Amino acid sequence: MEQSLLKQLSVITEEEKEILAGRDGIDRSLYMAGDSYEIDSSLLLEKGKLITLRPHTRFVYFPKHTHNYMEMIYMCRGKTRHRINGIDLLLQEGELLLLSQGAVQEVFPAGEEDIAVNFIIWPQFFDMTLKILGEEENQIRDFLVNCLKSKDAGTGYLHFKVSDVLPIQNLVENLIWTLTSEGANKRRISQWTMGLLFLQLVNHTENLYTDPRFSEQQLMLRVLRYIEEHYCDGELRDLAKELHYEMTWLSREIKKQSGKTFTELLQDRRMNQAVFLLKTTKMNVAEISESIGYENFSYFHQLFKKRYGTSPHKYRHANNDSFLNNPPSFFPQ
């Protein structure tokens, strides 16, 4: 991390000075209302804002608590120890920890050189981020966001060990810069940066660790990752072999967890890609059909019309004018 930014985040706060002076435990009034053990976003997030950040408070134990918002923790330097839903984990430099609203968290005392940043995020922030980046749908991205937005326990947490992934490190640092600096378009820039960060995280789900007790979600994540990587030629038997499961059992489990068959999930991904290519490229429809795994053009045409109520050619004509005349704005105007 850039040294001046790290220095800014390392400053001992007034709260930390009181702790070092001998105060026992956290000052609950800074985080919680009344006798609640839920950290209240209204005490941390200015009215009207959807996202903010604060340096993690060191030198003190945070007892069990939940949040009425989504939290993302980035370890700038050093390490911190957490217990989430009873599971111990160590967050090390360059790693990200994302908590669902229902997660029960404890945080153990950090030292002066252990610098972490807590992002406080309203769930609605991700609605806009996904809408902005929605030209090409991504099942893994949606799965991860839905896990975090759930008010139930869900997966509890998503722990990304991505300290060696430079694009992710750059995006997190950019997000910190945006939120700690004065300037116009902060919300829009932070939405775009978070969206790009999630697209990068989707590409590195092999570095994702979750609560081992939620094996169903972990299985679905592996299934969706396989579909993302092999939507052109993926087969259930190949997936079953890769995951070392019996094919019939895996088929039933996918249907149970997702409400869809493997074939339907694969078809969803192919159709999403077809729509993306129709909107954003000049590839002809036959080329698109072949590129997403349908060598039989008539079959692709039939599937597309059944799903969208029109042919690929007509869909392109209806959507391309709008896309070309109003392309997505990647940078604030």
Coordinates of C-alpha atoms in Angstrom, one line a residue:
M1 CA 0.0 0.0 0.0
E2 CA 1.1 3.6 -0.8
Q3 CA 3.0 4.8 2.3
S4 CA 1.3 8.1 2.8
L5 CA -2.1 6.4 2.8
L6 CA -0.8 3.7 5.2
K7 CA 0.5 6.4 7.5
Q8 CA -2.9 8.1 7.5
L9 CA -4.6 4.9 8.5
S10 CA -2.1 4.2 11.2
V11 CA -2.7 7.3 13.3
I12 CA -3.8 6.4 16.8
T13 CA -7.4 7.6 17.2
E14 CA -8.9 9.3 20.3
E15 CA -10.8 6.1 20.9
E16 CA -7.5 4.1 20.9
K17 CA -5.8 6.6 23.2
E18 CA -8.5 6.0 25.8
I19 CA -8.0 2.3 25.5
L20 CA -4.3 2.6 25.9
A21 CA -4.9 4.9 28.9
G22 CA -6.7 2.0 30.6
R23 CA -10.3 2.0 29.6
D24 CA -11.7 -1.6 29.9
G25 CA -13.4 -2.8 26.7
I26 CA -15.0 -1.0 23.8
D27 CA -17.2 2.1 24.2
R28 CA -20.5 0.6 23.3
S29 CA -22.1 4.0 22.7
L30 CA -19.9 4.4 19.6
Y31 CA -21.2 1.2 18.0
M32 CA -24.5 0.0 19.5
A33 CA -27.9 1.4 20.6
G34 CA -29.0 0.6 24.1
D35 CA -28.4 -3.0 25.2
S36 CA -28.2 -4.4 21.7
Y37 CA -25.2 -6.4 20.5
E38 CA -25.9 -5.3 16.9
I39 CA -23.5 -2.7 15.5
D40 CA -25.8 0.1 14.2
S41 CA -24.9 1.6 10.8
S42 CA -26.6 4.9 11.8
L43 CA -23.8 5.5 14.3
L44 CA -21.1 4.9 11.7
L45 CA -22.6 6.0 8.4
E46 CA -23.7 9.5 7.7
K47 CA -27.4 9.9 6.6
G48 CA -27.8 9.5 2.9
K49 CA -24.5 7.6 2.4
L50 CA -24.4 4.0 1.2
I51 CA -20.7 3.3 2.0
T52 CA -18.0 4.6 4.3
L53 CA -14.9 3.3 6.0
R54 CA -13.1 3.5 9.3
P55 CA -9.7 2.1 10.5
H56 CA -10.2 -0.9 12.7
T57 CA -9.9 -0.1 16.4
R58 CA -6.8 -1.8 17.8
F59 CA -5.8 -2.8 21.3
V60 CA -9.2 -4.1 22.4
Y61 CA -11.4 -7.2 22.2
F62 CA -14.7 -6.8 20.4
P63 CA -17.2 -9.1 22.0
K64 CA -19.8 -11.1 20.0
H65 CA -21.8 -8.8 17.8
T66 CA -23.7 -8.7 14.5
H67 CA -24.2 -5.8 12.0
N68 CA -27.3 -4.2 10.4
Y69 CA -25.2 -3.6 7.3
M70 CA -22.6 -5.5 5.2
E71 CA -19.0 -5.3 6.3
M72 CA -15.8 -5.7 4.3
I73 CA -12.5 -5.8 6.1
Y74 CA -9.2 -5.3 4.3
M75 CA -5.9 -6.0 6.1
C76 CA -3.5 -3.2 5.1
R77 CA -0.6 -4.5 7.2
G78 CA -0.1 -7.1 9.9
K79 CA -2.9 -9.4 10.9
T80 CA -6.1 -9.7 13.0
R81 CA -7.8 -12.7 14.5
H82 CA -11.5 -13.1 14.2
R83 CA -14.1 -15.6 15.3
I84 CA -17.2 -15.8 13.0
N85 CA -20.1 -18.0 13.9
G86 CA -17.7 -19.9 16.2
I87 CA -15.0 -20.4 13.5
D88 CA -11.6 -18.9 14.1
L89 CA -9.7 -17.3 11.2
L90 CA -6.6 -15.2 10.7
L91 CA -6.9 -12.3 8.4
Q92 CA -3.4 -11.5 7.0
E93 CA -1.9 -8.6 5.0
G94 CA -3.6 -8.1 1.7
E95 CA -6.6 -10.3 2.4
L96 CA -10.3 -9.5 2.3
L97 CA -13.0 -10.6 4.7
L98 CA -16.7 -10.0 3.8
L99 CA -19.4 -10.6 6.4
S100 CA -23.1 -11.2 5.8
Q101 CA -25.5 -9.2 8.0
G102 CA -26.3 -12.3 10.0
A103 CA -22.7 -13.2 10.9
V104 CA -21.8 -13.3 14.6
Q105 CA -18.4 -11.9 14.9
E106 CA -15.7 -11.5 17.6
V107 CA -12.4 -9.6 17.0
F108 CA -9.4 -10.1 19.2
P109 CA -7.0 -7.3 20.1
A110 CA -4.7 -6.0 17.4
G111 CA -1.3 -4.4 17.9
E112 CA -0.2 -1.0 16.8
E113 CA 1.3 -2.4 13.5
D114 CA -1.8 -4.3 12.6
I115 CA -3.7 -1.9 10.3
A116 CA -7.1 -2.9 9.0
V117 CA -9.9 -1.0 7.3
N118 CA -13.6 -1.7 7.9
F119 CA -16.0 -0.8 5.1
I120 CA -19.5 -0.1 6.2
I121 CA -21.9 -0.9 3.3
W122 CA -25.6 -0.7 2.9
P123 CA -26.9 -3.7 0.8
Q124 CA -28.5 -1.2 -1.7
F125 CA -25.0 -0.1 -2.6
F126 CA -24.5 -3.4 -4.4
D127 CA -27.8 -3.1 -6.2
M128 CA -26.5 -0.1 -8.1
T129 CA -23.1 -1.6 -8.6
L130 CA -24.5 -4.7 -10.2
K131 CA -26.9 -2.6 -12.3
I132 CA -24.0 -0.6 -13.6
L133 CA -22.0 -3.7 -14.4
G134 CA -25.0 -5.7 -15.6
E135 CA -24.3 -5.9 -19.3
E136 CA -22.8 -9.4 -18.9
E137 CA -24.5 -11.3 -16.1
N138 CA -22.3 -13.5 -13.9
Q139 CA -23.8 -16.2 -11.8
I140 CA -20.8 -16.4 -9.4
R141 CA -20.9 -12.6 -8.8
D142 CA -24.6 -12.8 -8.1
F143 CA -24.2 -15.8 -5.8
L144 CA -21.5 -14.0 -3.7
V145 CA -23.5 -10.8 -3.4
N146 CA -26.7 -12.7 -2.5
C147 CA -24.8 -14.6 0.2
L148 CA -23.7 -11.3 1.7
K149 CA -27.0 -9.5 1.4
S150 CA -28.9 -12.2 3.2
K151 CA -30.2 -11.2 6.6
D152 CA -30.1 -14.9 7.6
A153 CA -26.8 -16.4 8.6
G154 CA -26.1 -17.6 5.0
T155 CA -22.4 -18.5 4.5
G156 CA -21.5 -16.1 7.3
Y157 CA -18.3 -14.9 5.7
L158 CA -16.3 -14.9 2.5
H159 CA -12.5 -14.9 3.1
F160 CA -10.4 -14.1 0.1
K161 CA -6.7 -14.9 0.4
V162 CA -5.7 -12.6 -2.5
S163 CA -2.6 -10.8 -1.2
D164 CA -0.6 -11.8 -4.3
V165 CA -3.3 -10.6 -6.8
L166 CA -2.2 -7.2 -7.9
P167 CA -5.4 -6.0 -9.6
I168 CA -7.4 -6.7 -6.4
Q169 CA -4.8 -4.9 -4.3
N170 CA -4.9 -1.9 -6.6
L171 CA -8.7 -1.7 -6.6
V172 CA -9.0 -1.9 -2.8
E173 CA -6.4 0.8 -2.5
N174 CA -8.3 2.9 -5.0
L175 CA -11.5 2.4 -3.1
I176 CA -9.8 3.6 0.1
W177 CA -8.3 6.6 -1.6
T178 CA -11.8 7.6 -3.0
L179 CA -13.5 7.3 0.4
T180 CA -10.9 9.1 2.4
S181 CA -10.3 12.0 -0.1
E182 CA -12.4 15.0 -1.0
G183 CA -13.7 15.2 -4.5
A184 CA -16.8 15.0 -6.7
N185 CA -18.5 11.8 -7.8
K186 CA -17.3 9.8 -4.8
R187 CA -20.4 7.6 -4.8
R188 CA -20.2 6.8 -8.5
I189 CA -16.5 6.2 -8.5
S190 CA -16.8 3.9 -5.4
Q191 CA -19.7 2.0 -7.0
W192 CA -17.6 1.4 -10.2
T193 CA -14.5 0.4 -8.2
M194 CA -16.5 -2.0 -6.0
G195 CA -18.1 -3.6 -9.1
L196 CA -14.7 -4.1 -10.7
L197 CA -13.4 -5.5 -7.5
F198 CA -16.2 -8.1 -7.5
L199 CA -15.5 -9.0 -11.1
Q200 CA -11.8 -9.6 -10.1
L201 CA -12.9 -11.6 -7.0
V202 CA -15.1 -13.8 -9.3
N203 CA -12.0 -14.7 -11.2
H204 CA -10.2 -15.8 -8.1
T205 CA -12.7 -17.9 -6.3
E206 CA -10.1 -20.6 -5.9
N207 CA -8.7 -18.3 -3.2
L208 CA -12.1 -18.1 -1.4
Y209 CA -12.7 -19.7 2.0
T210 CA -16.0 -19.9 3.7
D211 CA -17.5 -21.5 6.8
P212 CA -16.8 -25.2 6.3
R213 CA -20.2 -26.1 7.8
F214 CA -22.0 -24.6 4.8
S215 CA -20.9 -27.3 2.4
E216 CA -23.9 -26.8 0.2
Q217 CA -22.9 -23.2 -0.7
Q218 CA -19.3 -24.3 -1.3
L219 CA -20.5 -27.0 -3.6
M220 CA -22.7 -24.6 -5.6
L221 CA -19.8 -22.1 -5.8
R222 CA -17.6 -24.9 -7.4
V223 CA -20.5 -25.8 -9.8
L224 CA -20.9 -22.2 -10.9
R225 CA -17.1 -21.7 -11.2
Y226 CA -17.0 -24.8 -13.5
I227 CA -19.9 -23.4 -15.6
E228 CA -18.2 -20.0 -15.8
E229 CA -15.0 -21.7 -17.1
H230 CA -16.6 -24.3 -19.4
Y231 CA -20.0 -22.9 -20.5
C232 CA -19.0 -23.7 -24.1
D233 CA -18.3 -27.4 -23.6
G234 CA -19.2 -28.2 -20.0
E235 CA -20.7 -31.6 -19.2
L236 CA -22.2 -32.9 -16.0
R237 CA -20.2 -36.1 -16.2
D238 CA -16.9 -34.1 -16.5
L239 CA -17.9 -31.9 -13.5
A240 CA -18.8 -35.0 -11.4
K241 CA -15.4 -36.5 -12.2
E242 CA -13.6 -33.3 -11.4
L243 CA -15.4 -33.0 -8.0
H244 CA -15.2 -36.8 -7.3
Y245 CA -19.0 -37.2 -6.9
E246 CA -21.4 -39.7 -8.4
M247 CA -23.1 -38.0 -11.3
T248 CA -26.7 -38.9 -10.3
W249 CA -26.2 -37.6 -6.7
L250 CA -24.5 -34.4 -8.0
S251 CA -27.4 -33.8 -10.4
R252 CA -30.0 -34.1 -7.6
E253 CA -27.9 -31.8 -5.3
I254 CA -27.6 -29.1 -7.9
K255 CA -31.3 -29.1 -8.4
K256 CA -31.9 -29.1 -4.7
Q257 CA -29.6 -26.2 -4.0
S258 CA -30.3 -24.0 -7.0
G259 CA -33.8 -24.9 -8.1
K260 CA -32.4 -25.6 -11.5
T261 CA -30.8 -28.5 -13.3
F262 CA -27.1 -28.4 -14.4
T263 CA -28.4 -28.1 -18.0
E264 CA -30.6 -25.1 -17.1
L265 CA -27.7 -23.4 -15.3
L266 CA -25.4 -24.0 -18.3
Q267 CA -28.1 -22.7 -20.7
D268 CA -28.6 -19.6 -18.5
R269 CA -24.9 -18.8 -18.8
R270 CA -24.8 -19.4 -22.5
M271 CA -27.9 -17.2 -23.1
N272 CA -26.4 -14.4 -21.0
Q273 CA -23.2 -14.5 -23.1
A274 CA -25.2 -14.5 -26.3
V275 CA -27.1 -11.4 -25.2
F276 CA -23.8 -9.7 -24.2
L277 CA -22.3 -10.5 -27.6
L278 CA -25.4 -9.4 -29.5
K279 CA -25.3 -6.0 -27.7
T280 CA -21.6 -5.3 -27.8
T281 CA -20.0 -7.0 -30.8
K282 CA -20.5 -7.3 -34.6
M283 CA -20.2 -11.1 -34.6
N284 CA -22.9 -12.6 -36.8
V285 CA -25.5 -14.7 -35.0
A286 CA -24.1 -18.0 -36.3
E287 CA -20.7 -17.1 -34.9
I288 CA -22.2 -16.3 -31.6
S289 CA -24.1 -19.5 -31.6
E290 CA -21.0 -21.5 -32.1
S291 CA -18.9 -19.5 -29.7
I292 CA -21.2 -20.3 -26.8
G293 CA -21.4 -24.0 -27.5
Y294 CA -24.3 -24.4 -29.9
E295 CA -23.1 -25.8 -33.2
N296 CA -26.7 -26.3 -34.3
F297 CA -27.8 -22.8 -35.2
S298 CA -31.5 -23.7 -35.5
Y299 CA -31.5 -25.1 -31.9
F300 CA -29.8 -21.9 -30.6
H301 CA -32.4 -19.8 -32.5
Q302 CA -35.2 -21.9 -30.9
L303 CA -33.9 -21.6 -27.4
F304 CA -33.2 -17.9 -27.7
K305 CA -36.7 -17.1 -29.1
K306 CA -38.3 -19.2 -26.3
R307 CA -36.5 -17.3 -23.6
Y308 CA -36.6 -13.7 -25.0
G309 CA -39.7 -13.9 -27.2
T310 CA -37.9 -12.7 -30.3
S311 CA -35.1 -13.9 -32.7
P312 CA -31.5 -13.1 -32.0
H313 CA -31.5 -10.8 -35.1
K314 CA -34.5 -8.8 -33.9
Y315 CA -33.1 -8.6 -30.4
R316 CA -29.9 -7.2 -31.7
H317 CA -31.7 -4.6 -33.8
A318 CA -33.9 -3.5 -30.9
N319 CA -31.0 -3.2 -28.4
N320 CA -28.0 -2.2 -30.5
D321 CA -29.3 1.3 -31.4
S322 CA -29.8 2.0 -27.7
F323 CA -26.4 0.6 -26.7
L324 CA -24.5 2.4 -29.5
N325 CA -26.2 5.7 -29.0
N326 CA -26.0 5.5 -25.2
P327 CA -22.9 3.5 -24.3
P328 CA -22.1 2.8 -20.7
S329 CA -20.2 5.6 -19.1
F330 CA -17.1 4.2 -17.6
F331 CA -15.9 7.5 -16.1
P332 CA -17.8 10.3 -14.4
Q333 CA -18.7 13.2 -16.6

